[in-house]
Amino acid sequence: MSELYRFPLKQSVGIKAVPCVIKGDDVHRGQPLAFQGNGLGCGICSSVTGQIHEVTEDEITVEASPEQDRDYVRLKSTEPLDLIREAGIVGLGGAGFPTWAKLAKPFDGSGTVIVNAAECEPILDHNLTRIRKNPEQLLRGLDIAMELVHAEHGIIAIKGIHKETIALLKEKLKNPRVKISLLENVYPAGEERAIVRDTMGVLLPPTALPSEAGAVVINAESCCRIEEAVDQKKPMIDKDLTVAGKIRGNEQDKLIQVFLDVPVGTPVRSLFERAGGKENHGLADTYGELIMGGPFTGHRTDLDAPVLKTTGGLIAAECFPKGPEKIGLLVCACGADEARLREIAKSMGSEVVGVAFCKQAEPVKNTRKCQNPGHCPGQVEKIMKLKKAGAQAVLISNCTDCTNTVMACAPKLGLPVYHCTDGALRAVNMKLIRRFKG
């Protein structure tokens, strides 16, 4: 049987897309599978040529033809914003906000488009790889976005450690209204409000959008896909990915691999097989879990799951250590949430006896937002609360600055520290998040 590609109808902020195909239909790469519904959302196009295998209320499955090529059905719109909307481009850094909606309202006065090229999460490298391969594409996408929203200024926000990428951008940059802004090598440097703060000097409240500072923030890959939609009439059907961790063979050069233009809907197993071979689906004999996303904010996945528009990483993490009998959770708004930490604690064999939240993790709707991302006021009070609850160790999801403050007090109280990123970082031989210096 040919490979099955799955396309969930909800791959962005907003409502589900509405199917426009039925079982048995033949489809070509780039052809619409589902249109944007009546509201905020995005349409979905097929990334492969084949036949519709199944249509449910939640997803469409395409059985791919044995022979595939890279050609695609061109977009039909003529205006840039319409092309971006028809293409189904969303925030490809993980948030998934429809890009057309970000660019639909021009600034009344001076405005700024900021490209988020921070590559904020450790391990991930696909955004930078694309920029190094084709810096002109990023710059062209930024120009298009600036024109659409009538922005006077453009900023490319990138960590200063990425010297080669910065040099390439400077060499190709011709627009005098665009500047490159260097960020510290910390997490969460790529968080939207952190980027606005660090590039424009404006700290927005947790409930605010960048528009309140006269800015639009666009992920680097999203910016490149804007160029594809407008100049090449290409739908959002391919995704750049970092595949890493316990890859079969475990050679150092296989620990972190980047694949560009992976068809959306591709099964997770196919990516690990590309990275490590067919045996055991490319995975090492032992591993702890499969993570979709980055070490801080990713979630557990499985081999049958599909690559989504918002998928940036696939990580086979190290085996879980045996945890203490009783553990406390310290939840940070910038990292893994309580449910994710409970999942990790369970895999460690530990009972959760207390939960504390970073003092800056302000409740906002159904989530939490940091009052000042990456700038920590101290965690002693929270750690002492967890020790009083009976915790023999703490499992945390804090940003690098918060983690520094945890490490300044928890060990002194006799509490070992585990971090939500440990399994992923151990799997690629990277330094663990503990005391951190950029």
Coordinates of C-alpha atoms in Angstrom, one line a residue:
M1 CA 0.0 0.0 0.0
S2 CA 1.2 3.5 -0.8
E3 CA 2.1 6.0 1.9
L4 CA -0.9 7.8 3.6
Y5 CA -0.6 11.5 4.2
R6 CA -2.9 12.9 6.9
F7 CA -4.2 16.5 6.9
P8 CA -6.0 17.6 10.0
L9 CA -8.6 20.3 9.2
K10 CA -7.4 22.5 12.0
Q11 CA -3.8 23.4 11.6
S12 CA -3.9 27.1 12.8
V13 CA -5.5 29.4 15.2
G14 CA -9.2 29.7 14.4
I15 CA -11.8 27.4 13.0
K16 CA -11.4 24.1 11.1
A17 CA -11.1 24.2 7.3
V18 CA -14.1 23.0 5.2
P19 CA -13.4 19.9 3.0
C20 CA -13.8 20.4 -0.8
V21 CA -13.0 16.8 -1.8
I22 CA -14.6 13.4 -1.3
K23 CA -13.3 9.9 -1.0
G24 CA -12.0 8.6 -4.3
D25 CA -11.2 12.0 -5.8
D26 CA -7.9 12.2 -7.6
V27 CA -5.8 15.2 -6.4
H28 CA -2.6 16.8 -7.5
R29 CA 0.2 18.3 -5.4
G30 CA -0.9 21.9 -4.5
Q31 CA -4.6 21.2 -5.1
P32 CA -7.0 22.5 -2.4
L33 CA -8.3 19.8 0.0
A34 CA -10.3 22.2 2.3
F35 CA -11.2 25.8 2.1
Q36 CA -10.9 28.4 4.9
G37 CA -14.2 28.5 6.9
N38 CA -16.2 31.6 7.5
G39 CA -13.9 33.2 10.0
L40 CA -10.3 33.2 11.2
G41 CA -8.5 30.1 9.9
C42 CA -6.7 28.8 6.9
G43 CA -7.2 26.5 3.9
I44 CA -5.3 23.3 3.3
C45 CA -3.8 22.0 0.1
S46 CA -2.5 18.6 -0.8
S47 CA 1.3 18.2 -0.6
V48 CA 1.3 15.1 -2.7
T49 CA -0.4 13.7 -5.8
G50 CA -2.7 10.8 -5.2
Q51 CA -6.3 9.8 -4.3
I52 CA -8.5 10.8 -1.4
H53 CA -8.5 7.8 1.0
E54 CA -10.8 9.2 3.6
V55 CA -12.6 12.3 4.7
T56 CA -13.7 12.7 8.3
E57 CA -15.0 15.6 10.3
D58 CA -11.4 16.2 11.6
E59 CA -9.0 15.3 8.8
I60 CA -8.5 14.3 5.2
T61 CA -6.2 11.4 4.2
V62 CA -4.5 11.1 0.8
E63 CA -3.0 7.9 -0.5
A64 CA 0.1 9.1 -2.4
S65 CA 0.8 7.9 -5.9
P66 CA 4.0 5.8 -6.2
E67 CA 5.6 8.5 -8.4
Q68 CA 5.8 12.0 -7.1
D69 CA 7.4 15.2 -8.5
R70 CA 8.0 18.7 -7.0
D71 CA 5.6 20.5 -9.4
Y72 CA 2.4 21.9 -7.9
V73 CA -1.0 23.4 -8.9
R74 CA -0.4 27.2 -8.9
L75 CA -2.5 29.6 -6.8
K76 CA -5.2 31.4 -8.7
S77 CA -5.3 34.8 -6.9
T78 CA -3.5 37.9 -8.3
E79 CA -3.1 40.2 -5.3
P80 CA -0.3 39.5 -2.7
L81 CA -2.6 39.4 0.3
D82 CA -5.1 37.1 -1.5
L83 CA -2.2 34.8 -2.5
I84 CA -1.0 34.6 1.1
R85 CA -4.5 33.7 2.2
E86 CA -5.2 31.2 -0.6
A87 CA -1.8 29.6 0.1
G88 CA -2.8 28.9 3.7
I89 CA 0.3 30.3 5.3
V90 CA 0.4 30.4 9.1
G91 CA 2.9 31.2 11.8
L92 CA 5.4 28.4 11.3
G93 CA 7.2 28.9 14.6
G94 CA 4.5 26.9 16.4
A95 CA 1.8 29.4 17.2
G96 CA -0.1 28.9 13.9
F97 CA -1.8 32.3 13.6
P98 CA -3.0 32.8 10.0
T99 CA -0.5 35.1 8.3
W100 CA -3.1 36.8 6.1
A101 CA -4.8 38.1 9.2
K102 CA -1.6 39.6 10.5
L103 CA -1.1 41.5 7.2
A104 CA -4.7 42.4 6.5
K105 CA -4.7 45.7 8.4
P106 CA -2.1 48.4 7.3
F107 CA -0.6 50.7 9.9
D108 CA -2.1 54.2 10.1
G109 CA 1.3 55.7 10.7
S110 CA 4.8 54.4 11.1
G111 CA 4.9 50.7 11.6
T112 CA 7.5 47.9 11.8
V113 CA 7.6 44.3 10.5
I114 CA 9.9 42.1 12.6
V115 CA 11.2 38.8 11.3
N116 CA 11.6 36.3 14.1
A117 CA 14.8 34.6 13.1
A118 CA 15.9 33.9 16.7
E119 CA 15.8 30.1 16.3
C120 CA 15.0 30.3 20.0
E121 CA 14.6 26.7 21.1
P122 CA 17.8 24.6 21.5
I123 CA 18.5 21.9 19.0
L124 CA 16.3 23.4 16.2
D125 CA 18.2 24.7 13.2
H126 CA 15.8 24.6 10.2
N127 CA 15.0 28.4 10.1
L128 CA 18.7 29.3 10.0
T129 CA 19.5 26.6 7.4
R130 CA 16.9 28.0 5.0
I131 CA 18.2 31.5 5.5
R132 CA 21.8 30.4 4.8
K133 CA 20.6 28.5 1.7
N134 CA 18.6 31.5 0.3
P135 CA 18.9 34.8 2.2
E136 CA 17.3 36.6 -0.7
Q137 CA 14.1 34.7 -0.2
L138 CA 13.7 35.9 3.4
L139 CA 14.5 39.5 2.4
R140 CA 12.0 39.4 -0.4
G141 CA 9.3 38.0 1.9
L142 CA 10.0 40.8 4.4
D143 CA 9.7 43.4 1.6
I144 CA 6.3 42.0 0.6
A145 CA 5.0 42.1 4.2
M146 CA 6.2 45.6 4.7
E147 CA 4.5 46.7 1.5
L148 CA 1.2 45.1 2.5
V149 CA 1.0 46.8 6.0
H150 CA 2.6 50.0 4.8
A151 CA 5.5 49.6 7.3
E152 CA 8.2 52.2 7.3
H153 CA 10.7 49.9 9.0
G154 CA 11.7 46.3 9.0
I155 CA 13.8 44.4 11.5
I156 CA 15.4 40.9 11.3
A157 CA 15.8 39.7 14.9
I158 CA 18.5 37.0 15.2
K159 CA 20.8 35.8 17.9
G160 CA 24.2 37.3 17.7
I161 CA 25.9 33.9 17.9
H162 CA 24.8 33.1 14.4
K163 CA 27.6 35.0 12.7
E164 CA 27.7 33.2 9.4
T165 CA 23.9 33.8 8.8
I166 CA 24.2 37.4 9.9
A167 CA 27.1 38.0 7.5
L168 CA 25.0 36.5 4.6
L169 CA 22.0 38.7 5.4
K170 CA 24.2 41.8 5.6
E171 CA 25.7 41.0 2.2
K172 CA 22.4 40.6 0.5
L173 CA 20.4 43.4 2.4
K174 CA 19.6 46.3 0.0
N175 CA 16.6 47.9 1.6
P176 CA 17.8 50.8 3.8
R177 CA 14.6 50.7 5.8
V178 CA 15.5 47.2 7.1
K179 CA 18.0 46.6 9.9
I180 CA 19.4 43.5 11.7
S181 CA 18.9 43.4 15.4
L182 CA 21.0 41.1 17.5
L183 CA 19.5 39.1 20.3
E184 CA 21.1 37.4 23.3
N185 CA 21.7 33.7 23.3
V186 CA 18.9 32.9 25.8
Y187 CA 15.5 31.3 25.9
P188 CA 12.8 32.7 25.3
A189 CA 14.5 35.3 23.0
G190 CA 12.1 34.4 20.2
E191 CA 8.9 34.9 22.2
E192 CA 6.8 37.5 20.4
R193 CA 6.7 40.1 23.2
A194 CA 10.3 39.4 24.0
I195 CA 11.3 40.2 20.5
V196 CA 9.3 43.5 20.5
R197 CA 10.9 44.4 23.8
D198 CA 14.4 43.6 22.7
T199 CA 14.2 45.2 19.2
M200 CA 11.9 48.2 19.9
G201 CA 12.4 48.8 23.6
V202 CA 8.7 48.3 24.3
L203 CA 7.5 45.9 27.0
L204 CA 3.9 44.9 26.2
P205 CA 1.5 43.6 28.9
P206 CA 0.8 39.8 28.7
T207 CA -2.6 40.4 27.0
A208 CA -1.3 42.7 24.3
L209 CA -0.5 42.0 20.7
P210 CA 2.6 43.4 18.9
S211 CA 0.2 45.7 17.0
E212 CA -0.1 47.7 20.2
A213 CA 3.6 48.6 19.7
G214 CA 3.1 49.4 16.0
A215 CA 4.6 46.1 15.0
V216 CA 3.9 42.8 13.2
V217 CA 6.1 39.8 14.0
I218 CA 6.5 37.0 11.4
N219 CA 8.4 33.8 11.8
A220 CA 11.4 33.5 9.4
E221 CA 10.1 30.4 7.5
S222 CA 6.6 32.1 7.3
C223 CA 8.4 35.0 5.6
C224 CA 10.1 32.7 3.1
R225 CA 6.7 31.1 2.3
I226 CA 5.2 34.5 1.7
E227 CA 7.8 34.9 -1.1
E228 CA 6.8 31.5 -2.5
A229 CA 3.1 32.4 -2.5
V230 CA 3.5 35.8 -4.1
D231 CA 6.3 35.2 -6.5
Q232 CA 6.0 31.5 -7.3
K233 CA 2.2 31.0 -6.7
K234 CA 3.0 28.1 -4.4
P235 CA 0.6 27.0 -1.7
M236 CA 1.8 26.2 1.8
I237 CA 2.4 22.5 1.2
D238 CA 6.0 22.0 2.4
K239 CA 7.6 22.4 5.9
D240 CA 11.2 22.7 7.1
L241 CA 12.1 20.4 10.0
T242 CA 14.9 19.6 12.4
V243 CA 15.0 15.9 13.2
A244 CA 17.2 15.0 16.1
G245 CA 18.1 12.7 19.0
K246 CA 18.4 9.0 19.4
I247 CA 18.8 8.3 15.7
R248 CA 20.0 4.9 14.6
G249 CA 23.8 4.6 14.3
N250 CA 24.1 7.5 16.8
E251 CA 27.0 9.0 14.8
Q252 CA 27.6 12.6 15.9
D253 CA 26.6 14.0 12.4
K254 CA 23.2 12.2 12.7
L255 CA 22.2 13.6 16.0
I256 CA 20.8 16.8 14.5
Q257 CA 19.6 16.8 10.8
V258 CA 17.6 19.4 8.9
F259 CA 15.2 18.5 6.1
L260 CA 13.9 21.3 3.9
D261 CA 10.5 21.2 2.1
V262 CA 9.1 18.1 3.7
P263 CA 5.5 17.6 2.4
V264 CA 2.9 18.5 5.1
G265 CA 1.1 15.4 6.2
T266 CA 4.2 13.2 6.0
P267 CA 4.1 10.5 8.8
V268 CA 6.6 11.1 11.6
R269 CA 8.1 7.7 11.0
S270 CA 9.1 8.7 7.5
L271 CA 11.3 11.5 8.8
F272 CA 13.1 9.3 11.3
E273 CA 13.6 6.7 8.6
R274 CA 15.1 9.4 6.4
A275 CA 17.4 10.4 9.2
G276 CA 18.4 6.9 10.4
G277 CA 17.3 4.2 7.9
K278 CA 14.4 1.8 7.7
E279 CA 15.5 -0.5 10.6
N280 CA 13.5 0.3 13.7
H281 CA 12.2 3.3 11.8
G282 CA 15.6 5.0 12.0
L283 CA 15.5 5.1 15.8
A284 CA 18.0 3.8 18.3
D285 CA 17.1 0.6 20.2
T286 CA 16.2 2.6 23.3
Y287 CA 14.7 6.1 23.6
G288 CA 12.4 7.8 26.1
E289 CA 9.8 9.6 24.0
L290 CA 9.2 11.2 20.6
I291 CA 8.7 15.0 20.8
M292 CA 7.1 17.2 18.2
G293 CA 8.4 20.7 18.4
G294 CA 11.3 22.0 20.5
P295 CA 12.6 20.8 23.9
F296 CA 10.8 23.6 25.8
T297 CA 7.4 23.8 24.2
G298 CA 7.1 20.5 22.2
H299 CA 4.6 17.8 23.0
R300 CA 4.8 14.0 23.0
T301 CA 3.9 12.4 19.6
D302 CA 4.0 9.0 17.9
L303 CA 5.3 7.5 14.7
D304 CA 1.9 7.6 13.0
A305 CA 1.3 11.3 13.6
P306 CA 1.5 13.6 10.6
V307 CA 3.8 16.6 10.1
L308 CA 1.7 19.7 10.4
K309 CA 2.2 23.2 9.1
T310 CA 3.4 24.2 12.6
T311 CA 5.8 21.3 13.1
G312 CA 9.4 22.6 13.5
G313 CA 11.1 19.7 15.2
L314 CA 11.0 15.9 15.7
I315 CA 13.2 14.7 18.6
A316 CA 13.8 11.2 19.9
A317 CA 14.6 11.9 23.5
E318 CA 16.9 10.0 25.9
C319 CA 15.4 7.4 28.2
F320 CA 13.8 8.9 31.3
P321 CA 15.9 8.7 34.5
K322 CA 14.4 7.1 37.6
G323 CA 13.0 10.0 39.5
P324 CA 12.4 10.4 43.3
E325 CA 9.4 9.0 44.9
K326 CA 7.9 12.5 45.4
I327 CA 8.5 15.5 43.1
G328 CA 7.3 19.1 42.9
L329 CA 6.5 20.9 39.6
L330 CA 7.5 24.5 38.9
V331 CA 5.7 25.7 35.8
C332 CA 7.0 28.6 33.7
A333 CA 4.8 30.4 31.2
C334 CA 7.7 30.2 28.7
G335 CA 8.1 26.5 28.7
A336 CA 6.2 23.2 29.2
D337 CA 2.8 23.6 30.9
E338 CA 1.6 21.7 34.0
A339 CA 0.1 18.8 31.9
R340 CA 3.4 18.3 30.1
L341 CA 5.4 18.3 33.3
R342 CA 3.0 15.8 34.9
E343 CA 3.5 13.6 31.8
I344 CA 7.3 13.7 32.3
A345 CA 7.0 13.1 36.0
K346 CA 4.9 10.0 35.4
S347 CA 7.4 8.7 32.9
M348 CA 10.1 9.2 35.6
G349 CA 8.0 7.1 38.1
S350 CA 7.5 10.1 40.4
E351 CA 4.4 11.2 42.3
V352 CA 3.6 14.9 42.0
V353 CA 3.1 16.3 45.5
G354 CA 3.0 20.0 44.7
V355 CA 2.7 22.4 41.8
A356 CA 3.9 26.0 41.8
F357 CA 3.8 28.6 39.1
C358 CA 6.5 31.2 38.3
K359 CA 5.4 34.5 40.0
Q360 CA 5.4 36.1 36.5
A361 CA 3.2 33.5 34.9
E362 CA 0.0 35.5 34.6
P363 CA -3.2 33.6 33.8
V364 CA -4.6 34.7 30.4
K365 CA -7.7 32.9 29.1
N366 CA -6.8 29.2 29.1
T367 CA -3.1 29.6 29.3
R368 CA -0.4 31.6 31.1
K369 CA 1.8 34.5 29.8
C370 CA 5.0 35.8 31.3
Q371 CA 4.9 39.4 32.4
N372 CA 8.5 39.9 31.2
P373 CA 9.7 36.9 29.2
G374 CA 13.2 35.8 30.1
H375 CA 13.7 38.3 33.0
C376 CA 13.2 36.5 36.3
P377 CA 12.5 38.1 39.7
G378 CA 13.5 35.0 41.7
Q379 CA 12.0 31.6 42.6
V380 CA 13.0 31.0 46.2
E381 CA 9.5 31.3 47.5
K382 CA 8.1 28.8 45.0
I383 CA 10.9 26.3 45.7
M384 CA 10.4 26.5 49.4
K385 CA 6.6 25.9 48.9
L386 CA 7.4 22.7 47.0
K387 CA 9.8 21.5 49.6
K388 CA 7.2 22.1 52.3
A389 CA 4.7 20.0 50.2
G390 CA 7.1 17.1 50.6
A391 CA 9.0 17.3 47.3
Q392 CA 12.3 15.4 47.2
A393 CA 13.2 17.1 43.9
V394 CA 11.8 19.6 41.5
L395 CA 10.9 19.3 37.8
I396 CA 10.9 22.7 36.1
S397 CA 10.1 24.2 32.7
N398 CA 11.7 27.6 33.3
C399 CA 13.4 29.9 30.9
T400 CA 17.2 30.2 31.1
D401 CA 17.1 33.2 33.5
C402 CA 14.4 31.6 35.8
T403 CA 16.5 28.4 35.8
N404 CA 19.5 30.3 37.0
T405 CA 17.5 31.5 40.0
V406 CA 16.2 28.0 40.7
M407 CA 19.7 26.7 40.7
A408 CA 20.7 29.4 43.2
C409 CA 18.3 28.1 45.8
A410 CA 17.0 24.5 45.2
P411 CA 20.3 22.7 45.7
K412 CA 20.9 24.6 48.9
L413 CA 17.6 23.2 50.1
G414 CA 18.6 19.7 49.2
L415 CA 16.4 19.5 46.1
P416 CA 17.8 18.0 42.9
V417 CA 16.6 19.8 39.8
Y418 CA 15.2 18.2 36.6
H419 CA 14.3 20.3 33.5
C420 CA 11.7 19.5 30.9
T421 CA 14.4 19.8 28.2
D422 CA 16.7 17.2 29.8
G423 CA 15.7 14.2 27.7
A424 CA 16.0 16.1 24.4
L425 CA 19.3 17.8 25.2
R426 CA 20.9 14.6 26.5
A427 CA 19.9 12.8 23.3
V428 CA 22.1 15.2 21.2
N429 CA 24.9 15.6 23.8
M430 CA 24.1 19.3 24.5
K431 CA 24.7 21.0 27.8
L432 CA 21.6 20.8 30.1
I433 CA 19.7 23.9 31.1
R434 CA 20.9 24.7 34.6
R435 CA 23.2 27.6 35.3
F436 CA 23.3 29.4 32.0
K437 CA 25.6 32.0 30.5
G438 CA 24.9 33.2 27.0

